[in-house]
Coordinates of C-alpha atoms in Angstrom, one line a residue:
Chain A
X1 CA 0.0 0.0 0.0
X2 CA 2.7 2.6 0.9
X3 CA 4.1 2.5 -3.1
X4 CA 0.5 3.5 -3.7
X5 CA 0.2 6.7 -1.8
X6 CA 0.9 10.1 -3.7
X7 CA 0.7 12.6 -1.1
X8 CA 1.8 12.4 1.9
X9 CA 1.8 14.6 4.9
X10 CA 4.0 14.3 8.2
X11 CA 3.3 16.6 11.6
X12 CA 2.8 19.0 8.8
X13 CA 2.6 22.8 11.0
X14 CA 2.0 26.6 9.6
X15 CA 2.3 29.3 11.8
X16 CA 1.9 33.0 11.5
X17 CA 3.4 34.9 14.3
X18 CA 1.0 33.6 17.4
X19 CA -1.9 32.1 14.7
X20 CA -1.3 28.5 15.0
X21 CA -3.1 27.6 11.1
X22 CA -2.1 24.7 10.6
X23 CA -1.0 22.5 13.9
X24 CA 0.7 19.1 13.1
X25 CA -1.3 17.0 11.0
X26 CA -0.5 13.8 9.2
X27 CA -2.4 12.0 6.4
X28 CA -1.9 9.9 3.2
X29 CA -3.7 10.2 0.4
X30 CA -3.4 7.3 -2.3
X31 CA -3.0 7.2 -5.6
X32 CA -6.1 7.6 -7.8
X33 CA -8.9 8.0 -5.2
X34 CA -10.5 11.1 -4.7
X35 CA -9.7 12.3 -0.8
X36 CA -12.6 15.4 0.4
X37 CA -10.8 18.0 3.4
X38 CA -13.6 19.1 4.9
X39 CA -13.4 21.5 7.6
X40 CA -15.4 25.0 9.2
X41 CA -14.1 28.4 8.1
X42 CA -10.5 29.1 9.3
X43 CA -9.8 25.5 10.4
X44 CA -6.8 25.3 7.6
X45 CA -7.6 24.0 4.4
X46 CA -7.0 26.3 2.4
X47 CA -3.3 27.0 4.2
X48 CA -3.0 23.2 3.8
X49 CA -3.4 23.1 0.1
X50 CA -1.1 26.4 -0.4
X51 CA 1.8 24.1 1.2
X52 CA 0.8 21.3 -0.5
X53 CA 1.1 23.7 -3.8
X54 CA 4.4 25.1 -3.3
X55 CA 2.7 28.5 -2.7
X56 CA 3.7 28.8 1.1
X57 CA 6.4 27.6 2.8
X58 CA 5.6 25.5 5.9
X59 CA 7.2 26.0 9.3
X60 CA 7.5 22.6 10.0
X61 CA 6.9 18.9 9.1
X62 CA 7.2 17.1 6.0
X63 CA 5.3 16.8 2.5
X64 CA 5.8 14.6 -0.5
X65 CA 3.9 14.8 -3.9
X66 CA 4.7 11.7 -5.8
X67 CA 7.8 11.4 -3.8
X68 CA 8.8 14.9 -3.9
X69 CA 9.2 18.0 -1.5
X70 CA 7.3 21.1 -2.7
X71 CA 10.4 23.2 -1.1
X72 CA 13.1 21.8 -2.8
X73 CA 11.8 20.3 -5.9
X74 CA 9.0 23.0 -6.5
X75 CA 8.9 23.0 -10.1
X76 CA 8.9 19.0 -10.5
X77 CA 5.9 19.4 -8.0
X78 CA 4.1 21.7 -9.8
X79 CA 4.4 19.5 -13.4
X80 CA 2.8 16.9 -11.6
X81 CA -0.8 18.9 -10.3
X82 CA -3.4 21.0 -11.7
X83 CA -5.0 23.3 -9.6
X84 CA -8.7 24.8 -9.3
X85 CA -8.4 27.9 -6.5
X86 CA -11.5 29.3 -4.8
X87 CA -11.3 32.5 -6.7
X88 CA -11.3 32.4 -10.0
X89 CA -8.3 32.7 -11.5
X90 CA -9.0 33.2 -15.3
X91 CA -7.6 36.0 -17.7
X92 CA -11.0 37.4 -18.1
X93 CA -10.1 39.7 -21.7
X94 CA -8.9 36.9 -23.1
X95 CA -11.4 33.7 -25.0
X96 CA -11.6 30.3 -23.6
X97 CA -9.4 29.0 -26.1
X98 CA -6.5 31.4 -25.7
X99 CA -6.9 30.8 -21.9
X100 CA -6.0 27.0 -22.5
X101 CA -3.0 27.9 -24.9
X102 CA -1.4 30.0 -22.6
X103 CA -1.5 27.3 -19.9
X104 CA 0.0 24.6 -22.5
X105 CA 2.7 27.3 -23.1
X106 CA 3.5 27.3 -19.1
X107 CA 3.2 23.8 -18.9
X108 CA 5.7 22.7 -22.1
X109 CA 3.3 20.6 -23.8
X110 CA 4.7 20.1 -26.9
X111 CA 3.2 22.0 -29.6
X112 CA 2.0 18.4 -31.9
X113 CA -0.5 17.7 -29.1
X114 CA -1.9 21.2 -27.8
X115 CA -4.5 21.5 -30.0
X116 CA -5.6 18.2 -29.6
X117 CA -5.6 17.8 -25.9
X118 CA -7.4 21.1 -25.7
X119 CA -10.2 20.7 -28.2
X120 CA -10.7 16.8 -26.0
X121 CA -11.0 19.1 -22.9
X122 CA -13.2 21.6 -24.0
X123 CA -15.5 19.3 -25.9
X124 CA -15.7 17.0 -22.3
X125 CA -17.0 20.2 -20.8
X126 CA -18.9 21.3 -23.5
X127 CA -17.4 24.6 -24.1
X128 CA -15.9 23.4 -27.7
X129 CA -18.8 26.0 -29.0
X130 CA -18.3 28.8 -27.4
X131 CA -13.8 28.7 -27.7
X132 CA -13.9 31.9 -29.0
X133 CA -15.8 33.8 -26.6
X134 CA -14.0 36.1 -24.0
X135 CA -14.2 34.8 -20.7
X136 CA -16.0 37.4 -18.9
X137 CA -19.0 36.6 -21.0
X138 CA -19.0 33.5 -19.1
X139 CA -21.5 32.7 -16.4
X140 CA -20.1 31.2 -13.2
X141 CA -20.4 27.9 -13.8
X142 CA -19.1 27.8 -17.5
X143 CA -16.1 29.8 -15.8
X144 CA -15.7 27.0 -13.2
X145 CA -15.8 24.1 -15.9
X146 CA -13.0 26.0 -18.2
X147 CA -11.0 26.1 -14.9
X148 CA -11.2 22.1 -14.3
X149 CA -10.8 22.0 -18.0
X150 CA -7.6 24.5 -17.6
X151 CA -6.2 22.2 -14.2
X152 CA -6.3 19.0 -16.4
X153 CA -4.7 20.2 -19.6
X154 CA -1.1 19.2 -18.7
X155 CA -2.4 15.4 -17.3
X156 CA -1.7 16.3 -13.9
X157 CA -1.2 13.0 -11.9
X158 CA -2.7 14.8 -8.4
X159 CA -6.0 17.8 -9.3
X160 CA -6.8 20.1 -6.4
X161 CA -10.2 21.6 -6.1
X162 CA -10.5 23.9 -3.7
X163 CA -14.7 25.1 -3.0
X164 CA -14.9 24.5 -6.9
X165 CA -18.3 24.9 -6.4
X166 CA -19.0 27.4 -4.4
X167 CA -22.0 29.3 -5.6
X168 CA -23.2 27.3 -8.6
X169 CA -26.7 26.1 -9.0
X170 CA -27.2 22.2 -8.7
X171 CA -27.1 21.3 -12.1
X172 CA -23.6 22.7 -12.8
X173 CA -22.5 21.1 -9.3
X174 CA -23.8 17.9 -10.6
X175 CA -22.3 18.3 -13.8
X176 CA -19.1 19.1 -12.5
X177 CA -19.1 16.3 -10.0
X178 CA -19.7 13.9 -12.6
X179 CA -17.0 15.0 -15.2
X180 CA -14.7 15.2 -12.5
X181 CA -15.7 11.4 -11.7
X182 CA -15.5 10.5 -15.2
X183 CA -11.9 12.0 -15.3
X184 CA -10.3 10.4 -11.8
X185 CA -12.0 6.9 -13.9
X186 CA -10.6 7.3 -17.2
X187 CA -7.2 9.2 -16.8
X188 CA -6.9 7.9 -13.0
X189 CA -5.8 11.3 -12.0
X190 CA -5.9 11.7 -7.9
X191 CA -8.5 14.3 -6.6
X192 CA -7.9 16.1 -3.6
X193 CA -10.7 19.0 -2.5
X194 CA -12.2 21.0 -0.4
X195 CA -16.2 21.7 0.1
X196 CA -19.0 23.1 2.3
X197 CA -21.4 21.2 0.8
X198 CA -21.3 18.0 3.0
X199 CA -24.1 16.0 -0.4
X200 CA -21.0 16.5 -2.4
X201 CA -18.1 15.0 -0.5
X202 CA -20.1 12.2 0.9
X203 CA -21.4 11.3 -3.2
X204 CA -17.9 11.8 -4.8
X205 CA -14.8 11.3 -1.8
X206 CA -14.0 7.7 -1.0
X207 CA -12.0 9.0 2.1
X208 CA -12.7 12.3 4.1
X209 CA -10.2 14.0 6.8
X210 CA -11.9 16.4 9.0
X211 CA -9.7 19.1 10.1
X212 CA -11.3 21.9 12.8
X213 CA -8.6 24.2 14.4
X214 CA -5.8 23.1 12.5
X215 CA -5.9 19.5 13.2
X216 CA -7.5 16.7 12.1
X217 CA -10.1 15.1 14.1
X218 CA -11.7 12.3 11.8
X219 CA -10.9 10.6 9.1
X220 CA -12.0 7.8 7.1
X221 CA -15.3 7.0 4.6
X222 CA -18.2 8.6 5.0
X223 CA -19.9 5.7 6.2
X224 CA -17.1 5.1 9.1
X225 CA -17.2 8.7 9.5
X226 CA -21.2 8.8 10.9
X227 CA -20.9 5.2 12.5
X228 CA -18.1 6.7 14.5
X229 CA -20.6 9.8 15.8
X230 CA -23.3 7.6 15.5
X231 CA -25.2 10.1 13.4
X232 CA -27.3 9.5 10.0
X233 CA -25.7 12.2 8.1
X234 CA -22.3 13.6 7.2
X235 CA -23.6 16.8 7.9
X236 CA -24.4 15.6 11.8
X237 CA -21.3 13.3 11.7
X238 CA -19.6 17.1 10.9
X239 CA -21.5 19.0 13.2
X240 CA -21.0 16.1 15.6
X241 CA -16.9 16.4 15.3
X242 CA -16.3 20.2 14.6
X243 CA -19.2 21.9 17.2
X244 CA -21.9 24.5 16.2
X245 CA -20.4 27.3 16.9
X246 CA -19.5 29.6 14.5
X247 CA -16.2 30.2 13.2
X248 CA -14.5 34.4 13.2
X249 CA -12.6 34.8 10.5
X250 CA -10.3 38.1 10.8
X251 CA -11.2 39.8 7.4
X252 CA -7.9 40.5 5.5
X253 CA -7.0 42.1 2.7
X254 CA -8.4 39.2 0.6
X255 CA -11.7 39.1 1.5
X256 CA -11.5 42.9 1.5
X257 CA -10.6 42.4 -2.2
X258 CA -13.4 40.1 -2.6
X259 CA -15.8 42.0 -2.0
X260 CA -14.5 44.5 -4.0
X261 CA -14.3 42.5 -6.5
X262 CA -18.0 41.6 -6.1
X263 CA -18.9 45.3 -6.1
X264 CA -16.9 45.8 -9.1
X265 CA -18.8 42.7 -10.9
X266 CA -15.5 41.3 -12.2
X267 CA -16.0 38.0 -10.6
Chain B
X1 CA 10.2 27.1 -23.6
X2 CA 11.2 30.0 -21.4
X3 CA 11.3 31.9 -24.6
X4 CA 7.7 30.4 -25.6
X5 CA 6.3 31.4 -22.2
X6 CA 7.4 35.1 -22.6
X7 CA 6.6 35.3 -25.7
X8 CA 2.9 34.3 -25.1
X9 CA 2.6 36.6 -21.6
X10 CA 3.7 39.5 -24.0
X11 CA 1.0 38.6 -26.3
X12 CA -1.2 38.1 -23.6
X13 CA -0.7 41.9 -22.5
X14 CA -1.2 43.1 -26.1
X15 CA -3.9 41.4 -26.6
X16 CA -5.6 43.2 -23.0
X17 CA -4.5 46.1 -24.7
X18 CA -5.7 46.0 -27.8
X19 CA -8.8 44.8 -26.6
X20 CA -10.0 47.5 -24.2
X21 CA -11.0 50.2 -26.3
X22 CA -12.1 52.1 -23.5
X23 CA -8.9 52.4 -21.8
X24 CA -7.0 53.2 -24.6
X25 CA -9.0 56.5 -25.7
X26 CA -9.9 57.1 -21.1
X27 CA -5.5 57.1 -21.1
X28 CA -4.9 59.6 -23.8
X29 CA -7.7 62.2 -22.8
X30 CA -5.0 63.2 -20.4
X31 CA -1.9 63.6 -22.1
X32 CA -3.7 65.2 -25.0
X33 CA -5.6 68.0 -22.3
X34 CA -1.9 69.0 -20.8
X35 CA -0.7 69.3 -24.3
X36 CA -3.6 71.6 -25.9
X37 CA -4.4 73.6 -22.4
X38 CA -0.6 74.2 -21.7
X39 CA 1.1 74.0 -25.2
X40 CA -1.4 76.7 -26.1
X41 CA -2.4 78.6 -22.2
X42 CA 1.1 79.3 -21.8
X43 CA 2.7 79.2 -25.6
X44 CA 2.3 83.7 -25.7
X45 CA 4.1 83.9 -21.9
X46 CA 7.0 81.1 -22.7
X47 CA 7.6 83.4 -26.3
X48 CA 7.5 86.5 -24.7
X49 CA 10.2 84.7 -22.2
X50 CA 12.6 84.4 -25.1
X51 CA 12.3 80.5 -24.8
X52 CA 10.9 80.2 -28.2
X53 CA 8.0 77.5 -29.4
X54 CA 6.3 75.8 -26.1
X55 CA 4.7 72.9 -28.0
X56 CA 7.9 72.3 -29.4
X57 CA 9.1 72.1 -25.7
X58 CA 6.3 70.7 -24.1
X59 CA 5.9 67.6 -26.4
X60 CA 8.5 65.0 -25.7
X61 CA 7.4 66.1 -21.7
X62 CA 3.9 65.1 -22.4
X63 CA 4.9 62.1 -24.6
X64 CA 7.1 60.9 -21.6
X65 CA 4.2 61.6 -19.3
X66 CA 2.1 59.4 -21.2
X67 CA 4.3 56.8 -21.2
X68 CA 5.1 57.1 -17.2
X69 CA 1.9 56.6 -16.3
X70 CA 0.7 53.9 -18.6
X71 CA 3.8 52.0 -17.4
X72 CA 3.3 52.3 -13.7
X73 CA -0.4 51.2 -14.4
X74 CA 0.4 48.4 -16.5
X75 CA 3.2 47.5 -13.3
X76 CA 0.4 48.3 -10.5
X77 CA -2.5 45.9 -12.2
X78 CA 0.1 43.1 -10.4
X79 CA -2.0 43.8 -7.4
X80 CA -5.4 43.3 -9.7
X81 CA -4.4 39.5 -11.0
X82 CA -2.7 38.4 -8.3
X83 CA -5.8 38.3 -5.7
X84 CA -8.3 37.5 -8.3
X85 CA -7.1 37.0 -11.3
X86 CA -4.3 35.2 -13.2
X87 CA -1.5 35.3 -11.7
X88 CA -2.5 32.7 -9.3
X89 CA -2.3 30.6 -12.4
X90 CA 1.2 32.1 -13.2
X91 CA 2.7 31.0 -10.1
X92 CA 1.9 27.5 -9.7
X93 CA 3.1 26.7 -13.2
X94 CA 6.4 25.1 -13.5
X95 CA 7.8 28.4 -14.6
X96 CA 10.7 30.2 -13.2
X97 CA 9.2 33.5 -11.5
X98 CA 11.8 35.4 -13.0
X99 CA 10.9 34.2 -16.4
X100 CA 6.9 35.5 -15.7
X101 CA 8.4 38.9 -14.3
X102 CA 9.9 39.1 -18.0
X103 CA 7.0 38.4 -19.9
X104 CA 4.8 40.7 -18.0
X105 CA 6.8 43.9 -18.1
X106 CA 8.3 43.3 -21.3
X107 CA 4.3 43.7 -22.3
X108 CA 3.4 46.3 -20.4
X109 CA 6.4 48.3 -21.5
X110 CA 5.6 47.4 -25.3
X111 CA 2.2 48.4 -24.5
X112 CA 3.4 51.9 -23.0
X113 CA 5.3 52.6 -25.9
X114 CA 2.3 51.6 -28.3
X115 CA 0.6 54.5 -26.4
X116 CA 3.7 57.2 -26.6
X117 CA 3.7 56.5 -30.3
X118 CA 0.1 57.5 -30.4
X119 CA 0.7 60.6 -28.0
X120 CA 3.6 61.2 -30.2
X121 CA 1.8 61.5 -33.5
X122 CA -0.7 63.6 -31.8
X123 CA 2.0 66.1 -31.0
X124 CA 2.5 66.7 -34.7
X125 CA -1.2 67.2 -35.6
X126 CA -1.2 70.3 -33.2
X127 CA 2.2 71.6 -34.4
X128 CA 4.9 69.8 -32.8
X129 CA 8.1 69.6 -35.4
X130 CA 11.1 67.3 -34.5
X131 CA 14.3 66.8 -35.9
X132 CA 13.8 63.7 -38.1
X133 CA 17.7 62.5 -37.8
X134 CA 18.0 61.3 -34.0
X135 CA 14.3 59.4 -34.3
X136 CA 15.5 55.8 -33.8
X137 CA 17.5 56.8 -30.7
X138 CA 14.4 58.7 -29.5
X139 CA 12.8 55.1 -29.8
X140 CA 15.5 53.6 -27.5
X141 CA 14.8 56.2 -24.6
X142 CA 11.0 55.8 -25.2
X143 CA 11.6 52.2 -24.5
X144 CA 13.6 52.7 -22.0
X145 CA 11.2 55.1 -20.2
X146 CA 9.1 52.2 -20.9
X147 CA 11.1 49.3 -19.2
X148 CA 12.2 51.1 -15.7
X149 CA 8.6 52.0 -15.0
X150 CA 7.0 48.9 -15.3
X151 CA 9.4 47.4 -13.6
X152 CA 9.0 49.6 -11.2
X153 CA 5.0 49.4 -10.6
X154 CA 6.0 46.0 -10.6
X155 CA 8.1 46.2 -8.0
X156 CA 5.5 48.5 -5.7
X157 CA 2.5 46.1 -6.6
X158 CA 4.9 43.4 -5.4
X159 CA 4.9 45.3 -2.1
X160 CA 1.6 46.3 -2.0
X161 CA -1.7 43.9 -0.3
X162 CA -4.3 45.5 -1.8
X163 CA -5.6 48.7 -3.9
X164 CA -5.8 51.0 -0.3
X165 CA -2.4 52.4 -1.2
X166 CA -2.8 53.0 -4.8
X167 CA -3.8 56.8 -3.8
X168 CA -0.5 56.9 -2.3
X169 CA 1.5 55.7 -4.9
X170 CA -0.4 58.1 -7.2
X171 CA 0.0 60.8 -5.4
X172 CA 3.3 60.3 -3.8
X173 CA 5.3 59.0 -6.4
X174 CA 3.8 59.6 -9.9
X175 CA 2.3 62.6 -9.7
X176 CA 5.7 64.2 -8.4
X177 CA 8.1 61.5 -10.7
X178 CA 6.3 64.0 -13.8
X179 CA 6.0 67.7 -12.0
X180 CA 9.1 67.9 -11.0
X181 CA 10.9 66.5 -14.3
X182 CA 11.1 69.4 -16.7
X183 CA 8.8 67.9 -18.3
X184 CA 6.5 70.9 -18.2
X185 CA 9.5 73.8 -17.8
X186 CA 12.9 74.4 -18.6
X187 CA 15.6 73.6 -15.8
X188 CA 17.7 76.0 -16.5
X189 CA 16.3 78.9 -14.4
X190 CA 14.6 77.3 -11.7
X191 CA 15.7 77.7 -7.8
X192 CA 18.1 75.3 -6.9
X193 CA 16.3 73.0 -4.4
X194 CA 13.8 72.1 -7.3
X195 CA 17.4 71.6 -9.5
X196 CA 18.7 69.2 -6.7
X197 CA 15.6 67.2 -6.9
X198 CA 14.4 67.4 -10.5
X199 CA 18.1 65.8 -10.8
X200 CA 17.1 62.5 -8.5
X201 CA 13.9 62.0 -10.3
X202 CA 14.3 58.9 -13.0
X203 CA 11.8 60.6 -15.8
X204 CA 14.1 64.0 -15.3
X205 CA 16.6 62.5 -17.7
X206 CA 14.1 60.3 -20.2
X207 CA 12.5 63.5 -20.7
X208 CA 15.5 65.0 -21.3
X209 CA 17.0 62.3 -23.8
X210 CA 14.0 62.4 -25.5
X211 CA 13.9 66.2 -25.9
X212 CA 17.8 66.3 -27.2
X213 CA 17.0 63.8 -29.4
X214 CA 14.2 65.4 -31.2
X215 CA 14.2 69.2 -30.3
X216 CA 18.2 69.2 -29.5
X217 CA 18.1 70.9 -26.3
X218 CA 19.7 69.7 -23.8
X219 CA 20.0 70.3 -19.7
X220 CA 21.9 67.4 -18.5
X221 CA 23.7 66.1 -22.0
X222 CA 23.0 63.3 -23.6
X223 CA 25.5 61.5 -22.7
X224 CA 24.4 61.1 -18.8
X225 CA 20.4 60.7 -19.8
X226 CA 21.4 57.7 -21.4
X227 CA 23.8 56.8 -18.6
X228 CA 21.3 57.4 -15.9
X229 CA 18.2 55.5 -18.2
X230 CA 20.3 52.7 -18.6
X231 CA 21.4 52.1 -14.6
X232 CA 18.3 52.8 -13.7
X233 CA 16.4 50.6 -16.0
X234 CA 18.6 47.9 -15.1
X235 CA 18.4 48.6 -11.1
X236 CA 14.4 48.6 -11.7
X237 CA 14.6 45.6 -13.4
X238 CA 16.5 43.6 -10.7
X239 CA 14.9 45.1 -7.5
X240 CA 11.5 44.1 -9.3
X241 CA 12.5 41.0 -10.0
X242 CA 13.5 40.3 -6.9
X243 CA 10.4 41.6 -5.0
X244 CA 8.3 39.7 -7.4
X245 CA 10.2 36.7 -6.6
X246 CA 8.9 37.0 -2.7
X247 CA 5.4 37.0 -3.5
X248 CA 3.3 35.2 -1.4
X249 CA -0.3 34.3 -1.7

């Protein structure tokens, strides 16, 4: 079993100044199942997937993605994931197609099979039609798919969704859930994400980790998951684990752009 | 592929450009106000001073103007893509970050020249007559107006969290770099504090290359505006480079 696993995290810890994020957790994830993080506001998922990323440095503990350490080996790490962030993180002025050839460009994939790979992608998310429109007259959830599309283009081995679905109506979450399925199926890519909706993890993860002030306090299906709290659903198996109380997030300068951005109506 | 990925984040800006209409005409409403209102308010009073045609002094100052603050935009919209927009994307690809810091300002500085050019050609439809001999060089310190300013709005959106001290940089730094450059009047005269610090500002000595090099006046000689644009355009570079380097998400 250990050849199998693709990411794996030891007494991994992020702190900033006093702020504990991140506090010393562990976890394996294997290769080709898709793994849900689940967690309340501020408990350290998205911190954990910035490490994981090669986007933050952590302050202690070990990482390996495929058998490599995002802070020595970042670019061999990055080769091997595609990424979906929470916000968006499309060029907006330019078209759905030129969007995808840019990322081929970053990525190195050879010229032969750019076109290729990209007109597969776009047609699996049914976007082939509409290549040639600029992004921003996408609606949210078209937006969303092009960015899956985007995260896949290079055949990542590991895709990381963080809230990919945050704020789409049911039938593009369903959608997108069942591409995504289809994918980690045909091109056994590993999926590792993050959600509020608790439907969604329990439909599409086989394993879930619960992490609530920086550590993790479950983990396991979702069935083990409620028989461990006893409850019915993974909502009250998540209630049950992380409390009811509501979570204070200090506002920073991101959500202060966020909502600037939402005033703006650039999202 | 390093060269493949700066090529297309070069295209990618020109593209942006090209494609916002809006912002192209919004940018040159400026530039084109100083150079009617002044070149013609003050033309009679800078005559009657014995300092001959004003639109023939005024232009490259209002051409490097344009220029400086498209540059410093083009820098500062870091800020803009890197919270919500593509630079995300930028950074988690297997891509050296000096190699995206390259492709970016080299578009945004081909993108500032694009819009000297136009300023430029306005100049002559209300009057403005250069030397025709010295035009290529003028090019080179258009460009390298260019480079050093994107680099260095590069380097302050590098620094900067959010858009709460755009304000500042406007007011404090770009608003000054082009006052107090002789862009809009002649050194020569002038008490000597503003001397002393119209010689630390960068855009002092583009506008002064560029005016030598199509009017032949010169304050400083050409020989140190090209001096000064080059060091400077190379410190700009590498200190932006750098601070881009350190950005963390």
């Amino acid at each position: 079993m250990a050849d199998e696993s693709i990411i794996q995290v030891d007494k991994l810890l992020k702190r900033y100044g006093d702020l504990v994020a991140v506090d010393g957790i562990s976890f394996t994830v294997r290769s080709g199942e898709i793994f849900a993080f689940l967690g309340p506001n501020g408990a350290g998922k998205t911190t954990t997937i910035k490490m994981l990323t090669t986007l933050l440095k952590p302050t202690s503990g070990s990482i390996a993605i495929d058998g490599l350490d995002p802070t020595r080996d970042s670019i061999g790490v990055r080769r091997r994931f595609g990424i979906v962030f929470q916000d968006p993180s499309l060029d907006n002025e330019l078209t759905a197609l030129e969007n995808l050839e840019l990322h081929a460009s970053l990525y190195a994939i050879p010229r032969a099979k750019r076109h290729d790979r990209i007109e597969q992608l776009l047609r699996l998310f049914e976007l082939w039609e509409r290549r040639d429109s600029l992004v921003k007259e996408f609606s949210g959830g078209m937006k969303r798919r092009l960015e899956i599309a985007r995260g896949l283009l290079h055949t990542p081995k590991i895709l990381f969704l963080d809230e990919p679905t945050l704020g789409l109506d049911p039938q593009t979450r369903n959608q997108l859930w069942t591409v995504v399925g289809k994918l980690n199926e045909q091109e056994r890519v590993t999926v590792f994400l993050t959600t509020h909706y608790m439907d969604e993890a329990e439909r599409v993860a086989k394993r879930i980790a619960i992490i609530d002030r920086g550590r993790i306090v479950a983990e396991g299906s979702a069935e083990a998951l409620k028989e461990q709290t006893s409850t019915t659903t993974l909502e009250d198996a998540f209630l049950a684990l992380t409390g009811t109380t509501i979570r204070e997030e200090a506002a920073g300068s991101m959500d202060r752009m966020r909502s600037m951005a939402r005033m703006w109506g650039r999202r | 592929m390093t060269f493949d990925v700066i090529r297309m984040l070069w295209i990618r800006q020109l593209k942006r450009y090209v494609r916002s209409r809006a912002r192209i005409v919004g940018s040159l409403g400026q530039p084109l106000l100083f150079l009617v209102a002044l070149g013609f308010g003050f033309g009679p009073v800078f005559r009657r001073a014995g300092q001959g045609n004003y639109i023939q002094f005024l232009a490259p100052g209002v051409i490097c103007m344009t220029i400086l603050f498209t540059a410093i935009f083009s820098g500062i919209e870091l800020i803009w893509d890197r919270q919500f927009g593509f630079l995300k994307e930028t950074l988690v690809a297997p891509v050296s970050r000096l190699t995206i810091m390259v492709g970016r300002t080299l578009g945004g500085a081909t993108v500032a020249l694009i819009q000297g050019l136009i300023v430029s050609v306005a100049c002559l439809l209300v009057g403005f007559r250069p030397g025709l001999a010295a035009i290529p060089i003028a090019f080179v310190v258009m460009a390298l107006v260019a480079l050093m300013f994107t680099a260095l709005g590069t380097a302050i959106a590098s620094v900067m969290e959010d858009f709460q001290g755009f304000q500042l940089v406007m007011n404090f730094v770009v608003m000054p770099t082009f006052f107090l450059s002789g862009a809009l009047f002649p050194l020569t005269n002038v008490p000597r504090a503003l001397q002393v610090i119209a010689s630390v500002d960068p855009l002092s000595y583009g506008v002064d290359g560029l005016r030598s090099m199509l009017t032949g006046v010169s304050h400083f000689g050409v020989g140190t505006d090209f001096a000064v644009l080059a060091a400077l355009t190379a410190a700009f570079l590498l200190s932006g480079s750098y601070l881009f380097s350190r950005i963390q998400l």
